[in-house]
Amino acid sequence: MKIGIIGATGKAGSLIAQEAITRQHEVTGIVRNKAKVTTDMNVLEKDLFDLTTEDVAAFDVIVNAFNAPGDKPELHVTSVKHLASILENTNTRLVMVGGAGSLFTNEAHTEQLKDGADFPDAYKPTAIAMSEALDNLRKETKFDWLYISPAAFFNAEGVKTENYVLTGEEFTTNEKGESVISYLDYAAALLDQIETNKDNHIRISVRY
């Protein structure tokens, strides 16, 4: 497949790119500064907000691993709106690297992880913006999309086990009461979802 990865030099994006290359997909990193690219792949040097329908339509899949600066969380909302506007009526599937803060903590789906008393204040603005972006994405029906939330502890130092569990919209834990996934296993799970192409217009989550 032809896969474009927005934010391919970031923590998640770079590992997703490496996983896709290992699986012999044709990978293009979509980045603002190609000098930061250290992986051997095609590069499109362009800001996310400057991307056009012609740019994205060249790919089977666009992975959005964009990470807004901490002082500009609203970019999570506006970036998804822009991507939706240029993906309309294309055959390109959008796969979003999401957040855990929007996972529901009750069966009625009226409360989210970000609303809990224990949720760190420092991460709330980003979690709120990413939740709003997901709500907007849910309204989109003119292109295929999949939103993948990681576990609450997204472990950058964790190893790759490929022993992950896919869950749905609700926050869940393993038998030890843990909600954790490594970046490497998240990347593997995301590529598995790209290759099976089963789920569209939904949010899923991944943990151990």
mmCIF file with all atom_site columns, C-alpha atoms in Angstrom:
data_model
loop_
_atom_site.group_PDB
_atom_site.id
_atom_site.type_symbol
_atom_site.label_atom_id
_atom_site.label_alt_id
_atom_site.label_comp_id
_atom_site.label_asym_id
_atom_site.label_entity_id
_atom_site.label_seq_id
_atom_site.pdbx_PDB_ins_code
_atom_site.Cartn_x
_atom_site.Cartn_y
_atom_site.Cartn_z
_atom_site.occupancy
_atom_site.B_iso_or_equiv
_atom_site.pdbx_formal_charge
_atom_site.auth_seq_id
_atom_site.auth_comp_id
_atom_site.auth_asym_id
_atom_site.auth_atom_id
_atom_site.pdbx_PDB_model_num
ATOM 1   C CA . MET A 1 1   ? 0.000   0.000  0.000  1.00 0.00 ? 1   MET A CA 1
ATOM 2   C CA . LYS A 1 2   ? 0.937   3.617  -0.433 1.00 0.00 ? 2   LYS A CA 1
ATOM 3   C CA . ILE A 1 3   ? 0.932   5.105  3.063  1.00 0.00 ? 3   ILE A CA 1
ATOM 4   C CA . GLY A 1 4   ? 1.488   8.761  3.903  1.00 0.00 ? 4   GLY A CA 1
ATOM 5   C CA . ILE A 1 5   ? 2.402   9.507  7.515  1.00 0.00 ? 5   ILE A CA 1
ATOM 6   C CA . ILE A 1 6   ? 1.816   13.005 8.851  1.00 0.00 ? 6   ILE A CA 1
ATOM 7   C CA . GLY A 1 7   ? 4.291   13.647 11.665 1.00 0.00 ? 7   GLY A CA 1
ATOM 8   C CA . ALA A 1 8   ? 6.662   10.891 10.585 1.00 0.00 ? 8   ALA A CA 1
ATOM 9   C CA . THR A 1 9   ? 9.531   12.357 12.615 1.00 0.00 ? 9   THR A CA 1
ATOM 10  C CA . GLY A 1 10  ? 7.617   12.306 15.912 1.00 0.00 ? 10  GLY A CA 1
ATOM 11  C CA . LYS A 1 11  ? 7.749   9.611  18.586 1.00 0.00 ? 11  LYS A CA 1
ATOM 12  C CA . ALA A 1 12  ? 4.735   7.684  17.348 1.00 0.00 ? 12  ALA A CA 1
ATOM 13  C CA . GLY A 1 13  ? 4.988   8.645  13.690 1.00 0.00 ? 13  GLY A CA 1
ATOM 14  C CA . SER A 1 14  ? 8.596   7.530  13.292 1.00 0.00 ? 14  SER A CA 1
ATOM 15  C CA . LEU A 1 15  ? 7.880   4.086  14.739 1.00 0.00 ? 15  LEU A CA 1
ATOM 16  C CA . ILE A 1 16  ? 4.762   3.707  12.605 1.00 0.00 ? 16  ILE A CA 1
ATOM 17  C CA . ALA A 1 17  ? 6.863   4.584  9.568  1.00 0.00 ? 17  ALA A CA 1
ATOM 18  C CA . GLN A 1 18  ? 9.494   1.997  10.484 1.00 0.00 ? 18  GLN A CA 1
ATOM 19  C CA . GLU A 1 19  ? 6.832   -0.672 11.035 1.00 0.00 ? 19  GLU A CA 1
ATOM 20  C CA . ALA A 1 20  ? 5.227   0.107  7.667  1.00 0.00 ? 20  ALA A CA 1
ATOM 21  C CA . ILE A 1 21  ? 8.572   -0.019 5.881  1.00 0.00 ? 21  ILE A CA 1
ATOM 22  C CA . THR A 1 22  ? 9.409   -3.343 7.536  1.00 0.00 ? 22  THR A CA 1
ATOM 23  C CA . ARG A 1 23  ? 6.148   -4.677 6.100  1.00 0.00 ? 23  ARG A CA 1
ATOM 24  C CA . GLN A 1 24  ? 7.245   -3.459 2.661  1.00 0.00 ? 24  GLN A CA 1
ATOM 25  C CA . HIS A 1 25  ? 4.650   -0.763 2.184  1.00 0.00 ? 25  HIS A CA 1
ATOM 26  C CA . GLU A 1 26  ? 5.489   2.296  0.097  1.00 0.00 ? 26  GLU A CA 1
ATOM 27  C CA . VAL A 1 27  ? 5.882   4.925  2.800  1.00 0.00 ? 27  VAL A CA 1
ATOM 28  C CA . THR A 1 28  ? 6.035   8.704  2.494  1.00 0.00 ? 28  THR A CA 1
ATOM 29  C CA . GLY A 1 29  ? 6.773   10.890 5.478  1.00 0.00 ? 29  GLY A CA 1
ATOM 30  C CA . ILE A 1 30  ? 4.733   14.102 5.405  1.00 0.00 ? 30  ILE A CA 1
ATOM 31  C CA . VAL A 1 31  ? 6.783   16.537 7.457  1.00 0.00 ? 31  VAL A CA 1
ATOM 32  C CA . ARG A 1 32  ? 7.477   20.239 7.812  1.00 0.00 ? 32  ARG A CA 1
ATOM 33  C CA . ASN A 1 33  ? 11.250  19.777 7.863  1.00 0.00 ? 33  ASN A CA 1
ATOM 34  C CA . LYS A 1 34  ? 12.723  16.968 5.797  1.00 0.00 ? 34  LYS A CA 1
ATOM 35  C CA . ALA A 1 35  ? 16.119  17.492 7.459  1.00 0.00 ? 35  ALA A CA 1
ATOM 36  C CA . LYS A 1 36  ? 14.702  15.739 10.542 1.00 0.00 ? 36  LYS A CA 1
ATOM 37  C CA . VAL A 1 37  ? 13.894  12.552 8.625  1.00 0.00 ? 37  VAL A CA 1
ATOM 38  C CA . THR A 1 38  ? 16.349  9.797  9.543  1.00 0.00 ? 38  THR A CA 1
ATOM 39  C CA . THR A 1 39  ? 14.429  6.833  8.109  1.00 0.00 ? 39  THR A CA 1
ATOM 40  C CA . ASP A 1 40  ? 14.950  5.824  4.479  1.00 0.00 ? 40  ASP A CA 1
ATOM 41  C CA . MET A 1 41  ? 11.591  6.705  2.917  1.00 0.00 ? 41  MET A CA 1
ATOM 42  C CA . ASN A 1 42  ? 9.971   9.087  0.485  1.00 0.00 ? 42  ASN A CA 1
ATOM 43  C CA . VAL A 1 43  ? 9.386   12.570 1.876  1.00 0.00 ? 43  VAL A CA 1
ATOM 44  C CA . LEU A 1 44  ? 6.745   15.213 1.214  1.00 0.00 ? 44  LEU A CA 1
ATOM 45  C CA . GLU A 1 45  ? 7.891   18.419 2.879  1.00 0.00 ? 45  GLU A CA 1
ATOM 46  C CA . LYS A 1 46  ? 4.644   20.217 3.597  1.00 0.00 ? 46  LYS A CA 1
ATOM 47  C CA . ASP A 1 47  ? 2.730   21.574 6.549  1.00 0.00 ? 47  ASP A CA 1
ATOM 48  C CA . LEU A 1 48  ? -0.426  19.630 7.391  1.00 0.00 ? 48  LEU A CA 1
ATOM 49  C CA . PHE A 1 49  ? -2.541  22.742 6.870  1.00 0.00 ? 49  PHE A CA 1
ATOM 50  C CA . ASP A 1 50  ? -1.106  23.209 3.369  1.00 0.00 ? 50  ASP A CA 1
ATOM 51  C CA . LEU A 1 51  ? -1.995  19.706 2.192  1.00 0.00 ? 51  LEU A CA 1
ATOM 52  C CA . THR A 1 52  ? -4.425  19.509 -0.723 1.00 0.00 ? 52  THR A CA 1
ATOM 53  C CA . THR A 1 53  ? -6.841  16.900 -2.008 1.00 0.00 ? 53  THR A CA 1
ATOM 54  C CA . GLU A 1 54  ? -4.325  16.101 -4.737 1.00 0.00 ? 54  GLU A CA 1
ATOM 55  C CA . ASP A 1 55  ? -1.651  15.441 -2.096 1.00 0.00 ? 55  ASP A CA 1
ATOM 56  C CA . VAL A 1 56  ? -3.717  13.010 -0.011 1.00 0.00 ? 56  VAL A CA 1
ATOM 57  C CA . ALA A 1 57  ? -5.466  11.290 -2.914 1.00 0.00 ? 57  ALA A CA 1
ATOM 58  C CA . ALA A 1 58  ? -2.108  9.871  -3.987 1.00 0.00 ? 58  ALA A CA 1
ATOM 59  C CA . PHE A 1 59  ? -2.180  7.510  -0.979 1.00 0.00 ? 59  PHE A CA 1
ATOM 60  C CA . ASP A 1 60  ? -4.242  4.478  -0.029 1.00 0.00 ? 60  ASP A CA 1
ATOM 61  C CA . VAL A 1 61  ? -3.938  5.514  3.617  1.00 0.00 ? 61  VAL A CA 1
ATOM 62  C CA . ILE A 1 62  ? -3.030  8.696  5.456  1.00 0.00 ? 62  ILE A CA 1
ATOM 63  C CA . VAL A 1 63  ? -1.851  8.159  9.036  1.00 0.00 ? 63  VAL A CA 1
ATOM 64  C CA . ASN A 1 64  ? -2.246  11.295 11.113 1.00 0.00 ? 64  ASN A CA 1
ATOM 65  C CA . ALA A 1 65  ? 0.370   11.241 13.873 1.00 0.00 ? 65  ALA A CA 1
ATOM 66  C CA . PHE A 1 66  ? 0.325   15.033 14.206 1.00 0.00 ? 66  PHE A CA 1
ATOM 67  C CA . ASN A 1 67  ? 1.024   16.225 17.743 1.00 0.00 ? 67  ASN A CA 1
ATOM 68  C CA . ALA A 1 68  ? -0.047  19.793 18.470 1.00 0.00 ? 68  ALA A CA 1
ATOM 69  C CA . PRO A 1 69  ? 2.245   21.915 20.662 1.00 0.00 ? 69  PRO A CA 1
ATOM 70  C CA . GLY A 1 70  ? 1.187   21.949 24.299 1.00 0.00 ? 70  GLY A CA 1
ATOM 71  C CA . ASP A 1 71  ? 0.296   25.645 24.138 1.00 0.00 ? 71  ASP A CA 1
ATOM 72  C CA . LYS A 1 72  ? -1.843  25.199 21.010 1.00 0.00 ? 72  LYS A CA 1
ATOM 73  C CA . PRO A 1 73  ? -4.134  22.229 21.726 1.00 0.00 ? 73  PRO A CA 1
ATOM 74  C CA . GLU A 1 74  ? -6.806  23.696 19.442 1.00 0.00 ? 74  GLU A CA 1
ATOM 75  C CA . LEU A 1 75  ? -4.697  22.586 16.474 1.00 0.00 ? 75  LEU A CA 1
ATOM 76  C CA . HIS A 1 76  ? -5.910  19.056 17.128 1.00 0.00 ? 76  HIS A CA 1
ATOM 77  C CA . VAL A 1 77  ? -9.385  20.289 16.202 1.00 0.00 ? 77  VAL A CA 1
ATOM 78  C CA . THR A 1 78  ? -8.491  22.468 13.230 1.00 0.00 ? 78  THR A CA 1
ATOM 79  C CA . SER A 1 79  ? -6.083  19.907 11.768 1.00 0.00 ? 79  SER A CA 1
ATOM 80  C CA . VAL A 1 80  ? -8.765  17.221 11.676 1.00 0.00 ? 80  VAL A CA 1
ATOM 81  C CA . LYS A 1 81  ? -11.226 19.658 10.119 1.00 0.00 ? 81  LYS A CA 1
ATOM 82  C CA . HIS A 1 82  ? -8.692  20.445 7.396  1.00 0.00 ? 82  HIS A CA 1
ATOM 83  C CA . LEU A 1 83  ? -7.963  16.798 6.702  1.00 0.00 ? 83  LEU A CA 1
ATOM 84  C CA . ALA A 1 84  ? -11.687 16.042 6.510  1.00 0.00 ? 84  ALA A CA 1
ATOM 85  C CA . SER A 1 85  ? -12.197 18.842 3.993  1.00 0.00 ? 85  SER A CA 1
ATOM 86  C CA . ILE A 1 86  ? -9.528  17.534 1.613  1.00 0.00 ? 86  ILE A CA 1
ATOM 87  C CA . LEU A 1 87  ? -10.349 13.830 2.043  1.00 0.00 ? 87  LEU A CA 1
ATOM 88  C CA . GLU A 1 88  ? -14.028 14.172 1.128  1.00 0.00 ? 88  GLU A CA 1
ATOM 89  C CA . ASN A 1 89  ? -15.002 11.915 -1.773 1.00 0.00 ? 89  ASN A CA 1
ATOM 90  C CA . THR A 1 90  ? -11.521 10.400 -2.108 1.00 0.00 ? 90  THR A CA 1
ATOM 91  C CA . ASN A 1 91  ? -10.628 6.731  -1.786 1.00 0.00 ? 91  ASN A CA 1
ATOM 92  C CA . THR A 1 92  ? -7.976  7.526  0.821  1.00 0.00 ? 92  THR A CA 1
ATOM 93  C CA . ARG A 1 93  ? -8.537  6.160  4.301  1.00 0.00 ? 93  ARG A CA 1
ATOM 94  C CA . LEU A 1 94  ? -7.584  8.282  7.304  1.00 0.00 ? 94  LEU A CA 1
ATOM 95  C CA . VAL A 1 95  ? -6.131  6.472  10.329 1.00 0.00 ? 95  VAL A CA 1
ATOM 96  C CA . MET A 1 96  ? -5.831  8.702  13.373 1.00 0.00 ? 96  MET A CA 1
ATOM 97  C CA . VAL A 1 97  ? -3.309  8.299  16.166 1.00 0.00 ? 97  VAL A CA 1
ATOM 98  C CA . GLY A 1 98  ? -5.678  9.269  18.973 1.00 0.00 ? 98  GLY A CA 1
ATOM 99  C CA . GLY A 1 99  ? -5.577  9.882  22.695 1.00 0.00 ? 99  GLY A CA 1
ATOM 100 C CA . ALA A 1 100 ? -6.821  7.939  25.701 1.00 0.00 ? 100 ALA A CA 1
ATOM 101 C CA . GLY A 1 101 ? -8.530  10.884 27.398 1.00 0.00 ? 101 GLY A CA 1
ATOM 102 C CA . SER A 1 102 ? -11.702 10.490 25.332 1.00 0.00 ? 102 SER A CA 1
ATOM 103 C CA . LEU A 1 103 ? -12.264 6.842  26.277 1.00 0.00 ? 103 LEU A CA 1
ATOM 104 C CA . PHE A 1 104 ? -15.576 6.417  28.074 1.00 0.00 ? 104 PHE A CA 1
ATOM 105 C CA . THR A 1 105 ? -15.636 5.393  31.720 1.00 0.00 ? 105 THR A CA 1
ATOM 106 C CA . ASN A 1 106 ? -19.324 4.479  31.995 1.00 0.00 ? 106 ASN A CA 1
ATOM 107 C CA . GLU A 1 107 ? -21.720 2.358  29.961 1.00 0.00 ? 107 GLU A CA 1
ATOM 108 C CA . ALA A 1 108 ? -23.910 5.343  29.102 1.00 0.00 ? 108 ALA A CA 1
ATOM 109 C CA . HIS A 1 109 ? -20.906 7.004  27.403 1.00 0.00 ? 109 HIS A CA 1
ATOM 110 C CA . THR A 1 110 ? -21.509 10.276 29.210 1.00 0.00 ? 110 THR A CA 1
ATOM 111 C CA . GLU A 1 111 ? -18.203 10.387 31.101 1.00 0.00 ? 111 GLU A CA 1
ATOM 112 C CA . GLN A 1 112 ? -14.677 10.204 29.736 1.00 0.00 ? 112 GLN A CA 1
ATOM 113 C CA . LEU A 1 113 ? -11.281 9.449  31.243 1.00 0.00 ? 113 LEU A CA 1
ATOM 114 C CA . LYS A 1 114 ? -10.310 13.103 30.949 1.00 0.00 ? 114 LYS A CA 1
ATOM 115 C CA . ASP A 1 115 ? -13.205 14.032 33.268 1.00 0.00 ? 115 ASP A CA 1
ATOM 116 C CA . GLY A 1 116 ? -11.903 11.987 36.190 1.00 0.00 ? 116 GLY A CA 1
ATOM 117 C CA . ALA A 1 117 ? -10.460 13.594 39.296 1.00 0.00 ? 117 ALA A CA 1
ATOM 118 C CA . ASP A 1 118 ? -7.178  11.716 38.809 1.00 0.00 ? 118 ASP A CA 1
ATOM 119 C CA . PHE A 1 119 ? -6.611  12.902 35.241 1.00 0.00 ? 119 PHE A CA 1
ATOM 120 C CA . PRO A 1 120 ? -3.506  15.162 35.208 1.00 0.00 ? 120 PRO A CA 1
ATOM 121 C CA . ASP A 1 121 ? -4.377  18.847 34.799 1.00 0.00 ? 121 ASP A CA 1
ATOM 122 C CA . ALA A 1 122 ? -1.394  19.365 32.500 1.00 0.00 ? 122 ALA A CA 1
ATOM 123 C CA . TYR A 1 123 ? -2.868  17.017 29.902 1.00 0.00 ? 123 TYR A CA 1
ATOM 124 C CA . LYS A 1 124 ? -6.486  18.184 30.090 1.00 0.00 ? 124 LYS A CA 1
ATOM 125 C CA . PRO A 1 125 ? -6.364  20.912 27.393 1.00 0.00 ? 125 PRO A CA 1
ATOM 126 C CA . THR A 1 126 ? -4.932  18.452 24.884 1.00 0.00 ? 126 THR A CA 1
ATOM 127 C CA . ALA A 1 127 ? -7.366  15.716 25.911 1.00 0.00 ? 127 ALA A CA 1
ATOM 128 C CA . ILE A 1 128 ? -10.320 18.091 25.601 1.00 0.00 ? 128 ILE A CA 1
ATOM 129 C CA . ALA A 1 129 ? -9.199  19.224 22.136 1.00 0.00 ? 129 ALA A CA 1
ATOM 130 C CA . MET A 1 130 ? -8.592  15.673 20.935 1.00 0.00 ? 130 MET A CA 1
ATOM 131 C CA . SER A 1 131 ? -12.021 14.633 22.210 1.00 0.00 ? 131 SER A CA 1
ATOM 132 C CA . GLU A 1 132 ? -13.615 17.501 20.278 1.00 0.00 ? 132 GLU A CA 1
ATOM 133 C CA . ALA A 1 133 ? -11.687 16.486 17.169 1.00 0.00 ? 133 ALA A CA 1
ATOM 134 C CA . LEU A 1 134 ? -13.001 12.930 17.507 1.00 0.00 ? 134 LEU A CA 1
ATOM 135 C CA . ASP A 1 135 ? -16.561 14.211 17.926 1.00 0.00 ? 135 ASP A CA 1
ATOM 136 C CA . ASN A 1 136 ? -16.178 16.179 14.701 1.00 0.00 ? 136 ASN A CA 1
ATOM 137 C CA . LEU A 1 137 ? -14.706 13.186 12.921 1.00 0.00 ? 137 LEU A CA 1
ATOM 138 C CA . ARG A 1 138 ? -17.694 11.057 13.889 1.00 0.00 ? 138 ARG A CA 1
ATOM 139 C CA . LYS A 1 139 ? -19.844 13.254 11.650 1.00 0.00 ? 139 LYS A CA 1
ATOM 140 C CA . GLU A 1 140 ? -17.764 12.495 8.562  1.00 0.00 ? 140 GLU A CA 1
ATOM 141 C CA . THR A 1 141 ? -19.259 9.962  6.146  1.00 0.00 ? 141 THR A CA 1
ATOM 142 C CA . LYS A 1 142 ? -17.689 10.959 2.827  1.00 0.00 ? 142 LYS A CA 1
ATOM 143 C CA . PHE A 1 143 ? -14.380 9.173  3.407  1.00 0.00 ? 143 PHE A CA 1
ATOM 144 C CA . ASP A 1 144 ? -13.211 6.188  5.441  1.00 0.00 ? 144 ASP A CA 1
ATOM 145 C CA . TRP A 1 145 ? -11.577 6.835  8.782  1.00 0.00 ? 145 TRP A CA 1
ATOM 146 C CA . LEU A 1 146 ? -10.443 4.934  11.852 1.00 0.00 ? 146 LEU A CA 1
ATOM 147 C CA . TYR A 1 147 ? -9.440  6.462  15.198 1.00 0.00 ? 147 TYR A CA 1
ATOM 148 C CA . ILE A 1 148 ? -7.139  4.378  17.415 1.00 0.00 ? 148 ILE A CA 1
ATOM 149 C CA . SER A 1 149 ? -6.697  5.347  21.070 1.00 0.00 ? 149 SER A CA 1
ATOM 150 C CA . PRO A 1 150 ? -3.726  4.012  23.004 1.00 0.00 ? 150 PRO A CA 1
ATOM 151 C CA . ALA A 1 151 ? -3.920  2.820  26.601 1.00 0.00 ? 151 ALA A CA 1
ATOM 152 C CA . ALA A 1 152 ? -3.732  5.380  29.388 1.00 0.00 ? 152 ALA A CA 1
ATOM 153 C CA . PHE A 1 153 ? 0.005   4.724  29.808 1.00 0.00 ? 153 PHE A CA 1
ATOM 154 C CA . PHE A 1 154 ? 1.512   5.104  26.361 1.00 0.00 ? 154 PHE A CA 1
ATOM 155 C CA . ASN A 1 155 ? 4.971   3.711  27.070 1.00 0.00 ? 155 ASN A CA 1
ATOM 156 C CA . ALA A 1 156 ? 7.708   5.140  24.857 1.00 0.00 ? 156 ALA A CA 1
ATOM 157 C CA . GLU A 1 157 ? 10.305  2.844  26.448 1.00 0.00 ? 157 GLU A CA 1
ATOM 158 C CA . GLY A 1 158 ? 8.294   -0.386 26.196 1.00 0.00 ? 158 GLY A CA 1
ATOM 159 C CA . VAL A 1 159 ? 9.348   -3.340 24.075 1.00 0.00 ? 159 VAL A CA 1
ATOM 160 C CA . LYS A 1 160 ? 7.521   -4.913 21.150 1.00 0.00 ? 160 LYS A CA 1
ATOM 161 C CA . THR A 1 161 ? 5.570   -8.040 22.085 1.00 0.00 ? 161 THR A CA 1
ATOM 162 C CA . GLU A 1 162 ? 2.791   -8.105 19.444 1.00 0.00 ? 162 GLU A CA 1
ATOM 163 C CA . ASN A 1 163 ? 0.623   -9.441 22.263 1.00 0.00 ? 163 ASN A CA 1
ATOM 164 C CA . TYR A 1 164 ? -1.926  -6.644 22.340 1.00 0.00 ? 164 TYR A CA 1
ATOM 165 C CA . VAL A 1 165 ? -5.692  -6.544 22.821 1.00 0.00 ? 165 VAL A CA 1
ATOM 166 C CA . LEU A 1 166 ? -8.097  -4.468 20.743 1.00 0.00 ? 166 LEU A CA 1
ATOM 167 C CA . THR A 1 167 ? -10.940 -2.927 22.706 1.00 0.00 ? 167 THR A CA 1
ATOM 168 C CA . GLY A 1 168 ? -13.703 -0.484 21.887 1.00 0.00 ? 168 GLY A CA 1
ATOM 169 C CA . GLU A 1 169 ? -14.879 2.911  23.070 1.00 0.00 ? 169 GLU A CA 1
ATOM 170 C CA . GLU A 1 170 ? -14.634 2.239  26.799 1.00 0.00 ? 170 GLU A CA 1
ATOM 171 C CA . PHE A 1 171 ? -11.611 2.487  29.068 1.00 0.00 ? 171 PHE A CA 1
ATOM 172 C CA . THR A 1 172 ? -10.532 -1.003 30.127 1.00 0.00 ? 172 THR A CA 1
ATOM 173 C CA . THR A 1 173 ? -7.655  -2.563 32.024 1.00 0.00 ? 173 THR A CA 1
ATOM 174 C CA . ASN A 1 174 ? -5.949  -5.947 32.043 1.00 0.00 ? 174 ASN A CA 1
ATOM 175 C CA . GLU A 1 175 ? -6.176  -8.540 34.817 1.00 0.00 ? 175 GLU A CA 1
ATOM 176 C CA . LYS A 1 176 ? -3.568  -6.559 36.789 1.00 0.00 ? 176 LYS A CA 1
ATOM 177 C CA . GLY A 1 177 ? -5.656  -3.401 36.602 1.00 0.00 ? 177 GLY A CA 1
ATOM 178 C CA . GLU A 1 178 ? -3.221  -1.817 34.163 1.00 0.00 ? 178 GLU A CA 1
ATOM 179 C CA . SER A 1 179 ? -3.893  0.227  31.041 1.00 0.00 ? 179 SER A CA 1
ATOM 180 C CA . VAL A 1 180 ? -0.630  0.255  29.102 1.00 0.00 ? 180 VAL A CA 1
ATOM 181 C CA . ILE A 1 181 ? 0.724   -0.213 25.596 1.00 0.00 ? 181 ILE A CA 1
ATOM 182 C CA . SER A 1 182 ? 4.183   0.423  24.166 1.00 0.00 ? 182 SER A CA 1
ATOM 183 C CA . TYR A 1 183 ? 4.682   2.702  21.190 1.00 0.00 ? 183 TYR A CA 1
ATOM 184 C CA . LEU A 1 184 ? 6.121   -0.274 19.299 1.00 0.00 ? 184 LEU A CA 1
ATOM 185 C CA . ASP A 1 185 ? 3.078   -2.472 19.863 1.00 0.00 ? 185 ASP A CA 1
ATOM 186 C CA . TYR A 1 186 ? 0.748   0.425  19.118 1.00 0.00 ? 186 TYR A CA 1
ATOM 187 C CA . ALA A 1 187 ? 2.520   0.828  15.768 1.00 0.00 ? 187 ALA A CA 1
ATOM 188 C CA . ALA A 1 188 ? 2.112   -2.891 15.075 1.00 0.00 ? 188 ALA A CA 1
ATOM 189 C CA . ALA A 1 189 ? -1.584  -2.772 15.968 1.00 0.00 ? 189 ALA A CA 1
ATOM 190 C CA . LEU A 1 190 ? -2.131  0.263  13.742 1.00 0.00 ? 190 LEU A CA 1
ATOM 191 C CA . LEU A 1 191 ? -0.478  -1.440 10.767 1.00 0.00 ? 191 LEU A CA 1
ATOM 192 C CA . ASP A 1 192 ? -2.505  -4.584 11.388 1.00 0.00 ? 192 ASP A CA 1
ATOM 193 C CA . GLN A 1 193 ? -5.649  -2.461 11.177 1.00 0.00 ? 193 GLN A CA 1
ATOM 194 C CA . ILE A 1 194 ? -4.479  -0.809 7.975  1.00 0.00 ? 194 ILE A CA 1
ATOM 195 C CA . GLU A 1 195 ? -3.809  -4.172 6.389  1.00 0.00 ? 195 GLU A CA 1
ATOM 196 C CA . THR A 1 196 ? -7.060  -5.850 7.439  1.00 0.00 ? 196 THR A CA 1
ATOM 197 C CA . ASN A 1 197 ? -9.113  -2.736 6.614  1.00 0.00 ? 197 ASN A CA 1
ATOM 198 C CA . LYS A 1 198 ? -12.099 -4.077 8.549  1.00 0.00 ? 198 LYS A CA 1
ATOM 199 C CA . ASP A 1 199 ? -13.114 -1.153 10.732 1.00 0.00 ? 199 ASP A CA 1
ATOM 200 C CA . ASN A 1 200 ? -14.239 2.237  9.466  1.00 0.00 ? 200 ASN A CA 1
ATOM 201 C CA . HIS A 1 201 ? -16.064 5.235  10.931 1.00 0.00 ? 201 HIS A CA 1
ATOM 202 C CA . ILE A 1 202 ? -15.355 4.072  14.480 1.00 0.00 ? 202 ILE A CA 1
ATOM 203 C CA . ARG A 1 203 ? -12.901 4.528  17.334 1.00 0.00 ? 203 ARG A CA 1
ATOM 204 C CA . ILE A 1 204 ? -11.116 1.552  18.811 1.00 0.00 ? 204 ILE A CA 1
ATOM 205 C CA . SER A 1 205 ? -8.404  1.300  21.452 1.00 0.00 ? 205 SER A CA 1
ATOM 206 C CA . VAL A 1 206 ? -5.408  -0.927 22.088 1.00 0.00 ? 206 VAL A CA 1
ATOM 207 C CA . ARG A 1 207 ? -3.736  -2.161 25.286 1.00 0.00 ? 207 ARG A CA 1
ATOM 208 C CA . TYR A 1 208 ? -2.034  -5.192 26.769 1.00 0.00 ? 208 TYR A CA 1
#
